């Protein structure tokens, strides 16, 4: 176990709705990143947070947004859900300046 | 943008056999990491490599950071049924920064 916990594990939404996914960081870690993993693909980087500010963003539209809290936990928010947003959303935490990132078990989002 | 090509896409082997998989990139990375993912779970870090030419082991797993910094390989010796899963390579330029993943190698082990 990595100590990175995500909730909820599964959820179903309909097109146009909004979703919030949550992540609790492993103790001692100060960065949190979010990845989207479509079926049969490798994870794709969405963004990273450090010191409560966005610190790098992948090729995702602005309707994907996030927060990092003082206790290093994090949220991923997705507005105006589309069918293609159906995927496993992974949170990864680490320590700035070290390469290793540790993943949670993910939140499986289905958009109908 | 940077892309990783991971091969083979899938492997079907007999228990006890050795396994080799690799990852190549169109550009250099400063760090290579290897992860294993099982169904319904997140990727689990196996090995991290930080220096060109570095060879690192973790039990039956051995990984190398290519001299050109554009490739890496992972070997698994004497495979066992619990090695089943999808193995991903990932490259990183800024330590602790974004990871770029390959498409994975799915490993099946026949007892």
Short mmCIF file of C-alpha atoms in Angstrom, two decimals:
data_model
loop_
_atom_site.label_atom_id
_atom_site.label_comp_id
_atom_site.label_asym_id
_atom_site.label_seq_id
_atom_site.Cartn_x
_atom_site.Cartn_y
_atom_site.Cartn_z
CA UNK A 1 0.00 0.00 0.00
CA UNK A 2 1.22 3.47 -0.89
CA UNK A 3 -0.72 5.46 1.69
CA UNK A 4 -2.41 7.46 -1.08
CA UNK A 5 -6.18 7.13 -0.77
CA UNK A 6 -8.80 8.21 -3.29
CA UNK A 7 -12.57 8.58 -3.11
CA UNK A 8 -15.00 7.63 -4.39
CA UNK A 9 -13.77 4.39 -5.97
CA UNK A 10 -16.55 4.28 -8.54
CA UNK A 11 -19.16 6.76 -9.71
CA UNK A 12 -21.59 7.27 -12.55
CA UNK A 13 -22.57 10.67 -13.92
CA UNK A 14 -24.48 11.95 -16.93
CA UNK A 15 -23.29 14.31 -19.63
CA UNK A 16 -23.17 17.94 -18.55
CA UNK A 17 -22.88 17.16 -14.84
CA UNK A 18 -19.96 18.09 -12.62
CA UNK A 19 -17.80 15.75 -10.53
CA UNK A 20 -15.34 16.15 -7.65
CA UNK A 21 -12.75 13.47 -6.89
CA UNK A 22 -10.65 13.46 -3.75
CA UNK A 23 -7.17 12.33 -2.80
CA UNK A 24 -5.35 12.07 0.52
CA UNK A 25 -1.61 12.32 0.27
CA UNK A 26 0.95 9.92 1.69
CA UNK A 27 2.52 11.33 4.84
CA UNK A 28 5.58 13.49 4.08
CA UNK A 29 4.66 14.18 0.46
CA UNK A 30 4.18 17.76 -0.74
CA UNK A 31 3.22 17.38 -4.40
CA UNK A 32 0.05 15.90 -5.83
CA UNK A 33 -0.59 15.06 -9.47
CA UNK A 34 -3.67 13.84 -11.29
CA UNK A 35 -3.71 11.48 -14.24
CA UNK A 36 -6.45 10.20 -16.53
CA UNK A 37 -6.20 6.59 -17.71
CA UNK A 38 -8.49 5.47 -20.52
CA UNK A 39 -9.10 1.76 -20.98
CA UNK A 40 -6.08 0.02 -22.48
CA UNK A 41 -3.88 3.11 -22.30
CA UNK A 42 -1.15 4.47 -20.08
CA UNK A 43 -2.01 7.30 -17.66
CA UNK A 44 -2.06 10.83 -19.10
CA UNK A 45 -0.88 13.79 -17.00
CA UNK A 46 -3.62 16.30 -16.15
CA UNK A 47 -1.83 18.65 -13.73
CA UNK A 48 0.32 18.85 -10.63
CA UNK A 49 0.01 20.95 -7.48
CA UNK A 50 2.73 22.14 -5.13
CA UNK A 51 2.26 24.59 -2.27
CA UNK A 52 -1.42 24.84 -3.18
CA UNK A 53 -0.69 26.18 -6.66
CA UNK A 54 -0.86 24.52 -10.06
CA UNK A 55 2.67 23.58 -11.05
CA UNK A 56 2.38 22.14 -14.53
CA UNK A 57 -0.54 21.14 -16.72
CA UNK A 58 -1.05 18.60 -19.48
CA UNK A 59 -3.22 18.90 -22.56
CA UNK A 60 -6.59 19.10 -20.78
CA UNK A 61 -9.23 21.85 -21.14
CA UNK A 62 -9.97 24.39 -18.38
CA UNK A 63 -13.06 22.48 -17.28
CA UNK A 64 -10.55 20.21 -15.52
CA UNK A 65 -9.49 22.06 -12.38
CA UNK A 66 -7.97 21.18 -9.05
CA UNK A 67 -7.12 22.21 -5.54
CA UNK A 68 -4.42 21.29 -3.07
CA UNK A 69 -5.15 21.95 0.60
CA UNK A 70 -2.70 22.88 3.42
CA UNK A 71 -2.71 19.25 4.61
CA UNK A 72 -1.61 18.27 1.05
CA UNK A 73 -4.90 16.53 0.24
CA UNK A 74 -6.35 17.40 -3.15
CA UNK A 75 -9.45 17.57 -5.30
CA UNK A 76 -9.97 17.15 -9.03
CA UNK A 77 -13.06 18.89 -10.41
CA UNK A 78 -14.44 18.27 -13.88
CA UNK A 79 -17.26 20.44 -15.18
CA UNK A 80 -19.61 19.86 -18.11
CA UNK A 81 -18.83 16.17 -18.28
CA UNK A 82 -18.50 14.55 -21.70
CA UNK A 83 -18.75 10.88 -22.64
CA UNK A 84 -14.99 10.80 -23.35
CA UNK A 85 -14.29 11.77 -19.74
CA UNK A 86 -15.12 8.18 -18.77
CA UNK A 87 -11.84 6.84 -17.39
CA UNK A 88 -9.86 5.86 -14.31
CA UNK A 89 -8.62 9.01 -12.54
CA UNK A 90 -5.40 8.49 -10.62
CA UNK A 91 -3.84 10.64 -7.95
CA UNK A 92 -0.07 10.45 -7.38
CA UNK A 93 1.89 12.07 -4.58
CA UNK A 94 5.57 12.68 -4.11
CA UNK A 95 8.22 14.97 -2.72
CA UNK A 96 9.43 17.86 -4.82
CA UNK A 97 13.00 17.25 -6.00
CA UNK A 98 12.73 13.45 -5.88
CA UNK A 99 11.58 11.44 -8.87
CA UNK A 100 9.35 8.82 -7.30
CA UNK A 101 5.58 9.24 -7.50
CA UNK A 102 3.17 6.96 -5.66
CA UNK A 103 -0.31 6.30 -6.96
CA UNK A 104 -3.63 5.71 -5.29
CA UNK A 105 -6.01 3.03 -6.51
CA UNK A 106 -8.02 5.46 -8.61
CA UNK A 107 -11.59 6.63 -9.07
CA UNK A 108 -13.46 4.97 -11.93
CA UNK A 109 -15.75 7.54 -13.58
CA UNK A 110 -18.44 6.50 -16.04
CA UNK A 111 -20.26 9.23 -17.96
CA UNK A 112 -23.56 8.21 -19.56
CA UNK B 1 5.48 16.20 -27.69
CA UNK B 2 7.46 13.41 -26.10
CA UNK B 3 6.21 9.90 -26.77
CA UNK B 4 7.23 6.55 -25.39
CA UNK B 5 7.07 3.34 -27.37
CA UNK B 6 6.85 0.28 -25.19
CA UNK B 7 7.32 -3.25 -26.49
CA UNK B 8 6.14 -5.88 -26.68
CA UNK B 9 2.49 -4.97 -26.28
CA UNK B 10 1.76 -8.34 -24.66
CA UNK B 11 3.62 -11.47 -23.63
CA UNK B 12 2.44 -14.98 -22.84
CA UNK B 13 5.09 -17.00 -21.03
CA UNK B 14 5.52 -20.16 -18.99
CA UNK B 15 6.19 -19.96 -15.26
CA UNK B 16 9.93 -19.96 -14.62
CA UNK B 17 10.85 -18.18 -17.84
CA UNK B 18 12.70 -14.87 -17.94
CA UNK B 19 10.98 -11.79 -19.37
CA UNK B 20 12.39 -8.72 -21.08
CA UNK B 21 10.52 -5.58 -22.11
CA UNK B 22 11.72 -2.17 -23.23
CA UNK B 23 10.78 1.40 -23.74
CA UNK B 24 12.13 3.91 -26.25
CA UNK B 25 11.62 7.63 -26.53
CA UNK B 26 11.96 10.23 -29.26
CA UNK B 27 13.75 12.50 -26.78
CA UNK B 28 15.81 12.22 -23.61
CA UNK B 29 14.59 11.84 -20.05
CA UNK B 30 16.41 12.50 -16.78
CA UNK B 31 14.55 9.80 -14.86
CA UNK B 32 12.98 6.50 -15.86
CA UNK B 33 10.48 4.65 -13.70
CA UNK B 34 8.82 1.28 -14.05
CA UNK B 35 5.35 0.55 -12.65
CA UNK B 36 3.12 -2.53 -12.46
CA UNK B 37 -0.67 -2.26 -12.57
CA UNK B 38 -3.13 -5.02 -11.73
CA UNK B 39 -6.84 -4.93 -12.58
CA UNK B 40 -8.81 -2.44 -10.52
CA UNK B 41 -5.71 -0.96 -8.91
CA UNK B 42 -3.38 1.96 -9.39
CA UNK B 43 0.18 1.61 -10.72
CA UNK B 44 2.72 0.39 -8.16
CA UNK B 45 6.28 1.69 -8.39
CA UNK B 46 8.81 -1.09 -9.05
CA UNK B 47 12.09 0.65 -9.85
CA UNK B 48 13.32 4.24 -10.33
CA UNK B 49 16.45 5.05 -12.38
CA UNK B 50 18.23 8.39 -12.16
CA UNK B 51 21.47 8.14 -14.10
CA UNK B 52 22.33 7.13 -17.67
CA UNK B 53 23.79 3.61 -17.67
CA UNK B 54 22.41 2.84 -14.21
CA UNK B 55 21.43 -0.78 -13.58
CA UNK B 56 19.14 -1.34 -10.59
CA UNK B 57 17.59 -4.49 -9.14
CA UNK B 58 14.56 -5.08 -6.96
CA UNK B 59 14.37 -8.80 -6.16
CA UNK B 60 13.83 -10.67 -9.44
CA UNK B 61 13.44 -7.40 -11.33
CA UNK B 62 16.30 -5.58 -13.01
CA UNK B 63 16.02 -2.33 -14.94
CA UNK B 64 18.52 -0.23 -16.85
CA UNK B 65 18.62 3.43 -17.84
CA UNK B 66 19.96 3.54 -21.41
CA UNK B 67 23.21 5.35 -22.16
CA UNK B 68 21.50 7.62 -24.71
CA UNK B 69 18.85 8.52 -22.06
CA UNK B 70 16.22 7.66 -24.67
CA UNK B 71 15.51 4.11 -23.59
CA UNK B 72 15.13 1.74 -20.67
CA UNK B 73 14.50 -1.95 -20.23
CA UNK B 74 13.02 -4.16 -17.52
CA UNK B 75 13.89 -7.81 -16.98
CA UNK B 76 12.01 -10.24 -14.76
CA UNK B 77 13.81 -13.46 -13.94
CA UNK B 78 12.14 -16.80 -13.12
CA UNK B 79 8.60 -15.51 -13.58
CA UNK B 80 5.81 -16.64 -11.24
CA UNK B 81 2.01 -16.40 -11.59
CA UNK B 82 1.79 -13.28 -9.40
CA UNK B 83 3.92 -11.39 -11.95
CA UNK B 84 0.78 -11.16 -14.10
CA UNK B 85 -0.23 -7.58 -14.81
CA UNK B 86 0.50 -4.59 -17.02
CA UNK B 87 3.96 -3.09 -16.81
CA UNK B 88 4.40 0.58 -17.65
CA UNK B 89 7.54 2.56 -18.24
CA UNK B 90 7.45 6.27 -17.50
CA UNK B 91 9.90 9.06 -18.28
CA UNK B 92 10.35 12.22 -16.29
CA UNK B 93 12.37 15.38 -16.93
CA UNK B 94 11.94 17.35 -13.72
CA UNK B 95 12.32 15.21 -10.61
CA UNK B 96 8.92 14.94 -9.02
CA UNK B 97 7.32 16.43 -12.13
CA UNK B 98 5.01 14.99 -14.72
CA UNK B 99 5.43 11.43 -15.91
CA UNK B 100 5.02 10.43 -19.54
CA UNK B 101 3.88 6.84 -19.75
CA UNK B 102 4.28 4.14 -22.35
CA UNK B 103 1.26 2.15 -23.45
CA UNK B 104 2.12 -0.83 -21.29
CA UNK B 105 3.21 -4.45 -21.70
CA UNK B 106 0.61 -6.97 -20.60
CA UNK B 107 2.24 -10.04 -19.06
CA UNK B 108 0.48 -13.38 -18.74
CA UNK B 109 2.18 -16.27 -16.93
CA UNK B 110 1.03 -19.84 -17.43
CA UNK B 111 1.62 -22.10 -14.39
#
